[in-house]
Coordinates of C-alpha atoms and ligand atoms in Angstrom, one line a residue:
X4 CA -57.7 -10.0 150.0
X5 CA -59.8 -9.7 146.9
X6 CA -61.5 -11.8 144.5
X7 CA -63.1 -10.8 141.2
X8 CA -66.2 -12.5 140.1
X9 CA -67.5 -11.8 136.4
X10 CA -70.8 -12.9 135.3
X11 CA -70.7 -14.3 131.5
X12 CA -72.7 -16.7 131.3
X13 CA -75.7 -15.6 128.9
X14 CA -76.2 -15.9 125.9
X15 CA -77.0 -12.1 124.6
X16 CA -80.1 -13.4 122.0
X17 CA -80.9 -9.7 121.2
X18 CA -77.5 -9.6 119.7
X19 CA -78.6 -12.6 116.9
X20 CA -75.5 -13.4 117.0
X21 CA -73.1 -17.2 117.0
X22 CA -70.7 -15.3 118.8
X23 CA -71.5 -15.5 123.0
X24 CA -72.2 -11.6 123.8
X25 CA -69.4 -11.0 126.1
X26 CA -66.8 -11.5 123.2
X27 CA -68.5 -9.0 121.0
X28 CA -66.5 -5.8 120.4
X29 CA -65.7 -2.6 122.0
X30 CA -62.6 -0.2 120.5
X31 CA -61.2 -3.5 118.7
X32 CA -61.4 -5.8 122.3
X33 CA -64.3 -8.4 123.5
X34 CA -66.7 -6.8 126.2
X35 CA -65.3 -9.3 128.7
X36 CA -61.6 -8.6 128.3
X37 CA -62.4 -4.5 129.1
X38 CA -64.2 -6.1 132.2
X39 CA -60.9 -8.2 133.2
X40 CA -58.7 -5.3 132.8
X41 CA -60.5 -3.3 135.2
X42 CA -60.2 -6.5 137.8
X43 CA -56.5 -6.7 137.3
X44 CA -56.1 -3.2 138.1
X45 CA -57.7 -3.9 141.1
X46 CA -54.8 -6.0 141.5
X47 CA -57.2 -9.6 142.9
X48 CA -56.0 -12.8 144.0
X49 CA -58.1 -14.5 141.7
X50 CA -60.6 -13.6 138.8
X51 CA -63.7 -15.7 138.6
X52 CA -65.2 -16.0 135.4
X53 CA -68.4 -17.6 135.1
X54 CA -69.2 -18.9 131.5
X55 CA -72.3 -20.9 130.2
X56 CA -72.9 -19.6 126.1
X57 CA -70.0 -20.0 124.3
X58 CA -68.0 -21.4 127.5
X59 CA -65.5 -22.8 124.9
X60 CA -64.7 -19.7 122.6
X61 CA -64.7 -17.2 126.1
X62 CA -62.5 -20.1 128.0
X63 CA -59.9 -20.1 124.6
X64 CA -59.4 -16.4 125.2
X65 CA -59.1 -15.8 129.1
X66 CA -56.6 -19.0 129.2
X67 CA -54.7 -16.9 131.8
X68 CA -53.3 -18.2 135.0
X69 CA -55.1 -15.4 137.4
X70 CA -58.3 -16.1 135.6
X71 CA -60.3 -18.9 136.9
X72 CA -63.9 -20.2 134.6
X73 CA -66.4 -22.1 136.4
X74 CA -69.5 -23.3 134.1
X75 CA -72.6 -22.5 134.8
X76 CA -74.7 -24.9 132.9
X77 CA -77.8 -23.9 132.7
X78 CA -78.8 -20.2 133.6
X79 CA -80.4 -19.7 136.3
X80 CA -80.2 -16.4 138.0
X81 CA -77.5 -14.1 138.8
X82 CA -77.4 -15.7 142.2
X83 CA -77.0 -19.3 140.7
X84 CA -74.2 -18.0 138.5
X85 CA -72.1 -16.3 141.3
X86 CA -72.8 -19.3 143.6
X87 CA -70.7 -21.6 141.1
X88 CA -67.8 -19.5 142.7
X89 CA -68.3 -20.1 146.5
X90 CA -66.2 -23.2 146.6
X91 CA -63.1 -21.6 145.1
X92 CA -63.6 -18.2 147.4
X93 CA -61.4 -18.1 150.1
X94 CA -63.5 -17.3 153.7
X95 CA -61.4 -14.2 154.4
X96 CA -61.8 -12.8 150.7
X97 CA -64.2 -9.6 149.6
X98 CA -65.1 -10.7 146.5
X99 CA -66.3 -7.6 143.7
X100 CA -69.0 -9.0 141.4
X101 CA -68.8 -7.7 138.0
X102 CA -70.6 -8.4 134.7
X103 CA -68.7 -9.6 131.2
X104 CA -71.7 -6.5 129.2
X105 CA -70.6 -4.1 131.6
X106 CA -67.6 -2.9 130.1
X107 CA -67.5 1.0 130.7
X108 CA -67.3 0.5 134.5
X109 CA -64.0 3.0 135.9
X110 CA -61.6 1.6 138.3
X111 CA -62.1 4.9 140.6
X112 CA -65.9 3.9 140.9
X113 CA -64.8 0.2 141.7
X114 CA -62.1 1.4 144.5
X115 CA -64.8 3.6 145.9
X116 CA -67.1 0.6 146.3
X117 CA -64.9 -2.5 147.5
X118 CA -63.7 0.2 150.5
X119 CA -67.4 0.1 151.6
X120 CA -67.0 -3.6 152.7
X121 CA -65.4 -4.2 156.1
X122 CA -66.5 -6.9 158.5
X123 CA -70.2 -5.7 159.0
X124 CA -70.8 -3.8 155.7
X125 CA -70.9 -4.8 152.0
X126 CA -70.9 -2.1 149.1
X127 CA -73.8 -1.3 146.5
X128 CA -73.3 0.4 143.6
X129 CA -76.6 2.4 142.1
X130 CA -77.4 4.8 140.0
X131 CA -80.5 7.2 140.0
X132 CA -82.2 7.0 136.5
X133 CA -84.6 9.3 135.0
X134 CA -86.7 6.1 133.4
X135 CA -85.6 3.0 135.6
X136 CA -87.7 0.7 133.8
X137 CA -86.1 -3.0 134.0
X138 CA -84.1 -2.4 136.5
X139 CA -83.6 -3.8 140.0
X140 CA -85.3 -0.3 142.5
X141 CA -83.5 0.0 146.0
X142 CA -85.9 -0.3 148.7
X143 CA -84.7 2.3 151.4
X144 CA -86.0 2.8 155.0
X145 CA -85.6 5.9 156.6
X146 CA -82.7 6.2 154.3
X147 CA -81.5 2.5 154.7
X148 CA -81.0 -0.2 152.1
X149 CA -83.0 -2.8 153.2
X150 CA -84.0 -4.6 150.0
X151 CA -83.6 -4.8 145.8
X152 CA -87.2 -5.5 144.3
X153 CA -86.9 -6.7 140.8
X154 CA -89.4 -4.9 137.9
X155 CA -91.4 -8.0 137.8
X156 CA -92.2 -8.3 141.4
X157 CA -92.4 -4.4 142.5
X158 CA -95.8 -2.6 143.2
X159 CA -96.5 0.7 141.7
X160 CA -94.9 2.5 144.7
X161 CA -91.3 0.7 144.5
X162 CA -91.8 0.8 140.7
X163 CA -91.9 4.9 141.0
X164 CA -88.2 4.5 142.9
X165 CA -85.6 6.0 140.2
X166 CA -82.4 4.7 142.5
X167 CA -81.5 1.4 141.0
X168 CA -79.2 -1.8 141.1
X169 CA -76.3 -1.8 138.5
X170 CA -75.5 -5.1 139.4
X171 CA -71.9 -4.4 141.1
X172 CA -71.7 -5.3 144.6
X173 CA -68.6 -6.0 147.0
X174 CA -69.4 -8.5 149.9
X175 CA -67.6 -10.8 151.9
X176 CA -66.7 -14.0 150.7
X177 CA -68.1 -15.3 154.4
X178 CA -71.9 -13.8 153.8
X179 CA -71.9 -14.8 150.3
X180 CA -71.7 -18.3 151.3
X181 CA -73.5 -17.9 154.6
X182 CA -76.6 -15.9 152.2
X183 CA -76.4 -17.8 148.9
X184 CA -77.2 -21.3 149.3
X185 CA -80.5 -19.8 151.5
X186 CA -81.7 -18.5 147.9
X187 CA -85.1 -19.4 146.6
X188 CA -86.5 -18.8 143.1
X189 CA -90.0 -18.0 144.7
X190 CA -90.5 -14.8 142.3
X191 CA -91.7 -13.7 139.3
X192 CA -88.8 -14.9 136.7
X193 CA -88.5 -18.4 138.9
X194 CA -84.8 -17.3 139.3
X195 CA -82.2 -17.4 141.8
X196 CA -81.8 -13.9 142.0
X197 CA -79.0 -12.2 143.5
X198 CA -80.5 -9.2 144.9
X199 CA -81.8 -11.4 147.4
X200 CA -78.8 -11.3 149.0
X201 CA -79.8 -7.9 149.9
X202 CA -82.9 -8.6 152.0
X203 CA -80.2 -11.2 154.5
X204 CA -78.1 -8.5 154.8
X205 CA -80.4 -6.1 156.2
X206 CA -82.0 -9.0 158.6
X207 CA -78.6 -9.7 159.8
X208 CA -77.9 -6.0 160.1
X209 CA -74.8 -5.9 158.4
X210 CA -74.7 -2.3 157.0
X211 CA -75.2 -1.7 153.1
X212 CA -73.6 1.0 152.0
X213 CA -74.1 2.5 148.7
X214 CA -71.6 4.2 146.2
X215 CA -72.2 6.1 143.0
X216 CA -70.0 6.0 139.7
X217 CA -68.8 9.1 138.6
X218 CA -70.7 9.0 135.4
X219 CA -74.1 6.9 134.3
X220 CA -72.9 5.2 131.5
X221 CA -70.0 3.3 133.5
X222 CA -72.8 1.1 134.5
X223 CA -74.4 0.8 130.8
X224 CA -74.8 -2.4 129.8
X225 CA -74.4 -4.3 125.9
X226 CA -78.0 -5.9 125.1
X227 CA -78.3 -5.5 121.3
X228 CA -76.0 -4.0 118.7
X229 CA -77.7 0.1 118.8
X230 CA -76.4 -0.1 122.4
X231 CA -73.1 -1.6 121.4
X232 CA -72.3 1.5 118.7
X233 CA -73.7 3.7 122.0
X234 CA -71.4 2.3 124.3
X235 CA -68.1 2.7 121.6
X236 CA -69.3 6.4 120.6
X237 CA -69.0 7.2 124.3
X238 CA -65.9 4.9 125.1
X239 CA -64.2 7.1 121.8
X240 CA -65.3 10.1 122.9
X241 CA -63.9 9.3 126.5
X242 CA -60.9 8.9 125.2
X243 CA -60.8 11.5 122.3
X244 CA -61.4 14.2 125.9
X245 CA -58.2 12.8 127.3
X246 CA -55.9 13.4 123.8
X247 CA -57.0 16.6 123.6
X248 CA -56.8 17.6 127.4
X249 CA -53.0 16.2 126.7
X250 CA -52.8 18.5 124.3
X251 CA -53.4 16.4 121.3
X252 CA -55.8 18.5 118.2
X253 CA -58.6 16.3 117.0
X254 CA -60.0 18.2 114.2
X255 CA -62.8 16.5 114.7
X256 CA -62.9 14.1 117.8
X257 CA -66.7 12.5 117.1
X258 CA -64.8 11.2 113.8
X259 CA -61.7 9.7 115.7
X260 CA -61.2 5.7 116.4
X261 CA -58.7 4.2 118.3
X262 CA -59.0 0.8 119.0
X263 CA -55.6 0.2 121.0
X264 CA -53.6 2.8 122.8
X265 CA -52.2 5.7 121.3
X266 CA -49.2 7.8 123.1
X267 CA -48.8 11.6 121.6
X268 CA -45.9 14.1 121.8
X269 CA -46.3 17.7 122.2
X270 CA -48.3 19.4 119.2
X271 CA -50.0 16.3 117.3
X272 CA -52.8 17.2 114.8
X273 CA -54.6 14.3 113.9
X274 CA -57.5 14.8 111.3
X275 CA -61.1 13.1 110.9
X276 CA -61.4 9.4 110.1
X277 CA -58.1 8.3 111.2
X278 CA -58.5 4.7 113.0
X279 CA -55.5 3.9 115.6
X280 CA -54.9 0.2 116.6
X281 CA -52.5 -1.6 118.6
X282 CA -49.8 0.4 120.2
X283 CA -49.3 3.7 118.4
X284 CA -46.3 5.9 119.5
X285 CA -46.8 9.6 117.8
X286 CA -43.3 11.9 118.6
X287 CA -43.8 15.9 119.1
X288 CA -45.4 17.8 116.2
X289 CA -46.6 15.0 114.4
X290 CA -49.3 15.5 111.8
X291 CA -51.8 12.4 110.4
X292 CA -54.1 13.3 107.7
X293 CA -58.0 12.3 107.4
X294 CA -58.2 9.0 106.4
X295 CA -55.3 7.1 107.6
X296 CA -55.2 3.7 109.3
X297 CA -52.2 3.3 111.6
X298 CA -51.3 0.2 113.5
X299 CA -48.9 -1.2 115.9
X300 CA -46.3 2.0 114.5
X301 CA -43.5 4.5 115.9
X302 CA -43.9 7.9 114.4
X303 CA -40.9 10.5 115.3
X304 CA -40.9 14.0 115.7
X305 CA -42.7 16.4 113.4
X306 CA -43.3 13.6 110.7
X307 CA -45.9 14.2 108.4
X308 CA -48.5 11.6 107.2
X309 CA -50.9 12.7 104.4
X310 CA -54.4 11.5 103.7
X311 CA -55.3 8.2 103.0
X312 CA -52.2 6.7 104.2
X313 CA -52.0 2.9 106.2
X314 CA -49.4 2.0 107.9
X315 CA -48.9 -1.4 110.2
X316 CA -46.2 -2.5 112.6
X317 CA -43.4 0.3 111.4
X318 CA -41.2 2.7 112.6
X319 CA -40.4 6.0 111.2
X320 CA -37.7 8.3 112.3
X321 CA -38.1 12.4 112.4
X322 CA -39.2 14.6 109.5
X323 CA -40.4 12.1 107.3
X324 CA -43.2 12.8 104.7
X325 CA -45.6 10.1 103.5
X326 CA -48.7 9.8 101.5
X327 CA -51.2 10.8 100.2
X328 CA -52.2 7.2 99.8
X329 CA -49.0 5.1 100.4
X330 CA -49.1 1.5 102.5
X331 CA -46.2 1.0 104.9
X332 CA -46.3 -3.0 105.7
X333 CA -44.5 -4.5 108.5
X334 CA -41.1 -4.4 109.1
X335 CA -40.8 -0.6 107.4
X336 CA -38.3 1.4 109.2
X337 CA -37.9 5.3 107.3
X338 CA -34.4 7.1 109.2
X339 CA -34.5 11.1 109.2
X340 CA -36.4 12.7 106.4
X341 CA -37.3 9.9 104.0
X342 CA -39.9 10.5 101.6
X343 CA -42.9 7.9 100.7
X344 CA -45.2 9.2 98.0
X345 CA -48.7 8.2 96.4
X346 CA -49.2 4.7 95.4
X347 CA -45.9 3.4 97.2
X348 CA -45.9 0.0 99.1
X349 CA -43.1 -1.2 101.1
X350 CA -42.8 -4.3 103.0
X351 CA -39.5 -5.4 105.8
X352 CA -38.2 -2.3 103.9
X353 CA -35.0 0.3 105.7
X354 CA -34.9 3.0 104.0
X355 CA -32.0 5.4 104.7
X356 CA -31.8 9.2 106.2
X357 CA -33.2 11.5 103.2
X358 CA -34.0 8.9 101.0
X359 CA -37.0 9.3 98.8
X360 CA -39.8 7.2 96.7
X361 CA -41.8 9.2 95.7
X362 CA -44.4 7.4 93.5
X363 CA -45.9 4.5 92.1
X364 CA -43.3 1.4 93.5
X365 CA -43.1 -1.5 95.8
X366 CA -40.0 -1.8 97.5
X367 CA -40.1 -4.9 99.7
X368 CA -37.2 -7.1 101.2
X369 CA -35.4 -3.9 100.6
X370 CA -32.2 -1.7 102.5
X371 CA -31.6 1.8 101.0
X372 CA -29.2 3.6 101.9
X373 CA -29.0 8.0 102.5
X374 CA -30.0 10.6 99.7
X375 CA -31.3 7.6 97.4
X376 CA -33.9 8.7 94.8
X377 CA -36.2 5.5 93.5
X378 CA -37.8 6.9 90.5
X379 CA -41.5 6.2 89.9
X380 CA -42.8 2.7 89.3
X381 CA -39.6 1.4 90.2
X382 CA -40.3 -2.5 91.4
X383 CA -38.2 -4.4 93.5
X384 CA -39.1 -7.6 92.4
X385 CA -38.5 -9.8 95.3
X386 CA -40.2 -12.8 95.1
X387 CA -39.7 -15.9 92.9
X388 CA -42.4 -17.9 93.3
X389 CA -41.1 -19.9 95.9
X390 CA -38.3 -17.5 98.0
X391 CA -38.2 -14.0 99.1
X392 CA -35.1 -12.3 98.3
X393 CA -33.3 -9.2 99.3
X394 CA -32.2 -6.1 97.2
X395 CA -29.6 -4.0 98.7
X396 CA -29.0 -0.4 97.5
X397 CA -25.9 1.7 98.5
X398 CA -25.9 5.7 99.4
X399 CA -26.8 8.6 96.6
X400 CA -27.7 5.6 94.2
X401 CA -30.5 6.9 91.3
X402 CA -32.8 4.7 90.2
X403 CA -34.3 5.9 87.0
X404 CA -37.7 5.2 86.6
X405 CA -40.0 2.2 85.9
X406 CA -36.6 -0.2 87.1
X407 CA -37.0 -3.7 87.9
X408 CA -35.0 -4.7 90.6
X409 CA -34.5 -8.6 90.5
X410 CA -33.3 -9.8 93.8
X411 CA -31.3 -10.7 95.0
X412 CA -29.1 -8.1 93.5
X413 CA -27.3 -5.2 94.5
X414 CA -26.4 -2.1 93.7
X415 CA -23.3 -0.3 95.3
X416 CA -23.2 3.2 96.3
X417 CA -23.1 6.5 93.6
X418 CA -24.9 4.5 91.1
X419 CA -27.0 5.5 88.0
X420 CA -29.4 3.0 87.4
X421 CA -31.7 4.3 83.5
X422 CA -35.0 4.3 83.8
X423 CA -36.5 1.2 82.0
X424 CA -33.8 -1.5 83.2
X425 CA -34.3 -4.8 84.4
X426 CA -31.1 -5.2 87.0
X427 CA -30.5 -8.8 87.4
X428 CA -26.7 -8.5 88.2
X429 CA -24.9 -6.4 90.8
X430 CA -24.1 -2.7 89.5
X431 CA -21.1 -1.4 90.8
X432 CA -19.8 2.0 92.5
X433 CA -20.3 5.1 90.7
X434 CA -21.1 3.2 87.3
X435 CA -24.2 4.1 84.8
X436 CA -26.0 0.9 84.1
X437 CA -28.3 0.8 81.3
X438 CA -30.2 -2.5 80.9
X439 CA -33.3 -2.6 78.5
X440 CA -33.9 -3.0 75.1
X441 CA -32.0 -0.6 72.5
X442 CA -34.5 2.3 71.0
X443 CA -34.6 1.2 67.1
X444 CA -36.3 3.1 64.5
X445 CA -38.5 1.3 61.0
X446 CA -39.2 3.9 58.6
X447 CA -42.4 3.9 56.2
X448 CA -44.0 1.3 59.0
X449 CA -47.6 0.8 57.9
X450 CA -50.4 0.6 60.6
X451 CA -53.0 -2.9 60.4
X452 CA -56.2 -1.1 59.1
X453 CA -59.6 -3.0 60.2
X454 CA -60.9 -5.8 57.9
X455 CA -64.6 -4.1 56.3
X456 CA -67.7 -6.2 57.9
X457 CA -69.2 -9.4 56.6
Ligands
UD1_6 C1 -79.9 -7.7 137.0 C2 -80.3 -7.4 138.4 C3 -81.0 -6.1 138.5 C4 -80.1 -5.0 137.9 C5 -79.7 -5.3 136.5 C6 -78.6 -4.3 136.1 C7 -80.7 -9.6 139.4 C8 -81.7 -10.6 139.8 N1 -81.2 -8.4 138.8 O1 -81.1 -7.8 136.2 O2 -81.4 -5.8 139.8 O3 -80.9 -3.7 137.9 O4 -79.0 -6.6 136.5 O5 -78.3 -4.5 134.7 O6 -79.6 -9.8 139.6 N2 -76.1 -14.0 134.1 C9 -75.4 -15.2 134.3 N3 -76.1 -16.3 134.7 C10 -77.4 -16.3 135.0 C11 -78.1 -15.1 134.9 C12 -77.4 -14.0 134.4 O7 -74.2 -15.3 134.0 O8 -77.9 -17.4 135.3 C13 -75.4 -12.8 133.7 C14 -75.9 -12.3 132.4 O9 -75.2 -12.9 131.3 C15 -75.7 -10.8 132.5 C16 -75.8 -10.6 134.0 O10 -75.6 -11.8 134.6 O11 -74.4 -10.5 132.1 C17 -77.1 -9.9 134.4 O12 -78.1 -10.8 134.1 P1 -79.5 -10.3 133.5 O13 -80.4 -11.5 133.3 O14 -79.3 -9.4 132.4 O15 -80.1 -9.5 134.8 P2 -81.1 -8.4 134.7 O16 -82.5 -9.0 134.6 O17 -80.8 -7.3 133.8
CA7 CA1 -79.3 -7.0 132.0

């Protein structure tokens, strides 16, 4: 059985920040919450979270029935902190230690480690570094681990060894709390440090075996805000690899964002400084413009979105065509081959198969039937103050432009609506409906002329 145990407890000072470090940003999620994701793929019993800084904003978050927070009140070492665990780890558990600034680390590299552990063996993970300054070395003997010397306490020889601790260890829940409570801050930093661990193993010859991540910066950790924007350009361009191995084209994948997780068709084009959030479904053949913001939306098959569009929680059917520049809010749903031009909003808006608005108009609390045109700067003018209210629009209705549409009303199917009217009652089938001033003319009219100055 396993146990996860995350270390969260610090206080990340380089970040000069309110906010505890672990719940600091990476693609749109906290540090920590990419950490427990790889623990629940590991599919744990339990997942430890040890919390100190900001125990009660980290504890608000991970208020989850698998995760279990222990406080570690004052910091004082990494083996301190993972010792606030032992009396919830079950004696037959091999308990993975993680960290909450850690968040790169790949679930292949922590299945690789735990299956070092058996009843004799725990698992290391290291990493050989070209400058290992600050970093735990790994003391070998005739190729054995046999101890971790931190930077403060190493001589020049162990300081010259490039193989070095990431942290992540898998041990038995049985030598954690045989080993831990024997820890003593008799170093350099005065802490309990964790590493020491490694030292008792070796004496007790249970075997250390080491394992390497696939790629360095799985073991990167989050200490100030430079390596914060490192750790998301890498994360991005992780991820911006996999779309286009999938077949996806990034015009430019070091200007691609997605914060959330983005599903493509065959044949997607995406281009530079789109930003993808939530859960974004793209069809096959579907084509987003630079610029666009595009959130929690379903985008069918071979729909176009031009530049500069945003679009949150919608759904749009095939062949549609929207933008440049238009907002779809939630609740939008566009059926076959609608058409949303420039400077359109529309809010909890259906808008029916072929059916264009094509500029300048908000069409909220809306349903619009198929082939309707909605002439420019058309409003539908939904709210009184107090009460949303709903306009309803039949099939092949023409709105003329610059209408007012004052809900609730209605307009049935085959109407003609003249551009300029303010619709405050229903219009019928098949009628024209003219409702706006009549054009008068005043002959000989004589234009104010500016008073001279005083
Ligand atoms: C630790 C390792 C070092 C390793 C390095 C990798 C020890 C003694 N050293 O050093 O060998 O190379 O990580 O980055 O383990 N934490 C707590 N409570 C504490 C102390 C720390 O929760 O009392 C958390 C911190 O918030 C942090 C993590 O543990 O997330 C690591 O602590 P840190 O002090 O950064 O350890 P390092 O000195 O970097
Ligand atoms: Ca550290």
């Amino acid at each position: 059985m396993l146990e996860v145990v995350i270390l969260a407890a610090g206080k990340g000072s380089r970040m000069k920040s309110a906010v505890p470090k672990v719940m600091h940003s990476l693609a749109g999620k906290p540090f920590l919450q990419h950490v427990v994701d790889k623990a629940r793929a590991m599919a744990p019993k339990t997942i430890h979270l040890v919390v100190g800084h900001g125990a009660t904003i980290v504890n608000q978050h991970f208020n989850q029935k698998d995760i279990h927070s222990v406080v570690q009140a004052q910091q004082l070492g990494t083996g301190h902190a993972v010792a606030q665990t032992l009396e919830h780890l079950a004696d037959s558990s091999v308990v993975l230690i993680l960290y909450g600034d850690v968040p790169l680390i790949q679930q292949a590299t922590l299945e690789s480690l735990t299956a070092l552990v058996s009843a004799d063996s725990m698992g290391l993970l290291t990493v050989t570094l070209p400058n290992p300054t600050g970093y735990g070395r790994i003391v070998r003997n005739h190729g054995a681990v046999t101890s971790i010397v931190e930077q403060k306490d190493a001589t020049d020889a162990q300081l010259a060894i490039g193989e070095v601790n990431t942290g992540v260890m898998a041990v038995n829940a049985a030598h954690l709390k045989q080993w831990l409570p024997q820890l003593t801050s008799n170093n350099a930093q005065g802490e309990l440090y964790l590493t020491d661990i490694i030292a008792m193993a070796s004496e007790q010859k249970v075997a250390i075996h080491t394992a390497q991540p696939a790629h360095t910066w799985e073991v990167l950790g989050v200490n100030n805000r430079q390596q914060q924007a490192e750790l998301e350009r890498i994360y991005q361009g992780e991820l911006a690899k996999q779309l286009m191995e999938q077949g996806v084209t990034l015009l430019d994948p070091a200007r691609f964002d997605c914060r959330g997780r983005l599903t493509c068709g065959d044949d997607c084009v995406i281009d530079i400084n789109c930003v993808i959030e939530g859960d974004v479904v793209l069809g096959n053949g579907v084509e987003i413009g630079p610029n666009c913001v595009i959130k929690n939306t379903t985008i069918g098959d071979y729909t176009i979105i031009k530049a500069n569009c945003i679009l949150e929680d919608s759904t749009l059917h095939a062949n549609c065509d929207i933008g440049p520049f238009a907002r779809l809010r939630p609740g939008t749903e566009l059926a076959d081959k609608a058409k949303i031009g420039n400077f359109v909003e529309t809010k909890n808006a259906l808008i029916g198969k072929g059916s264009k608005v094509n500029h300048l108009s908000y069409v909220g609390d809306a349903q619009l039937g198929e082939s309707v045109n909605v002439g420019a700067g058309t409003i539908t003018c939904n709210y009184d103050g107090a009460n949303k209210h709903q306009t309803l629009i039949g099939d092949n209705v023409f709105v003329g432009s610059n209408t007012a549409l004052v809900a609730p009303v209605s307009v049935a199917s085959g109407a003609t609506i003249a551009a300029g009217s303010i619709i405050t009652k229903p219009v019928n089938a098949d009628e024209l409906v003219i409702a706006r001033a009549k054009q008068k003319a005043i002959t000989g009219w004589q234009r104010p002329v500016k008073k001279p100055k005083a």
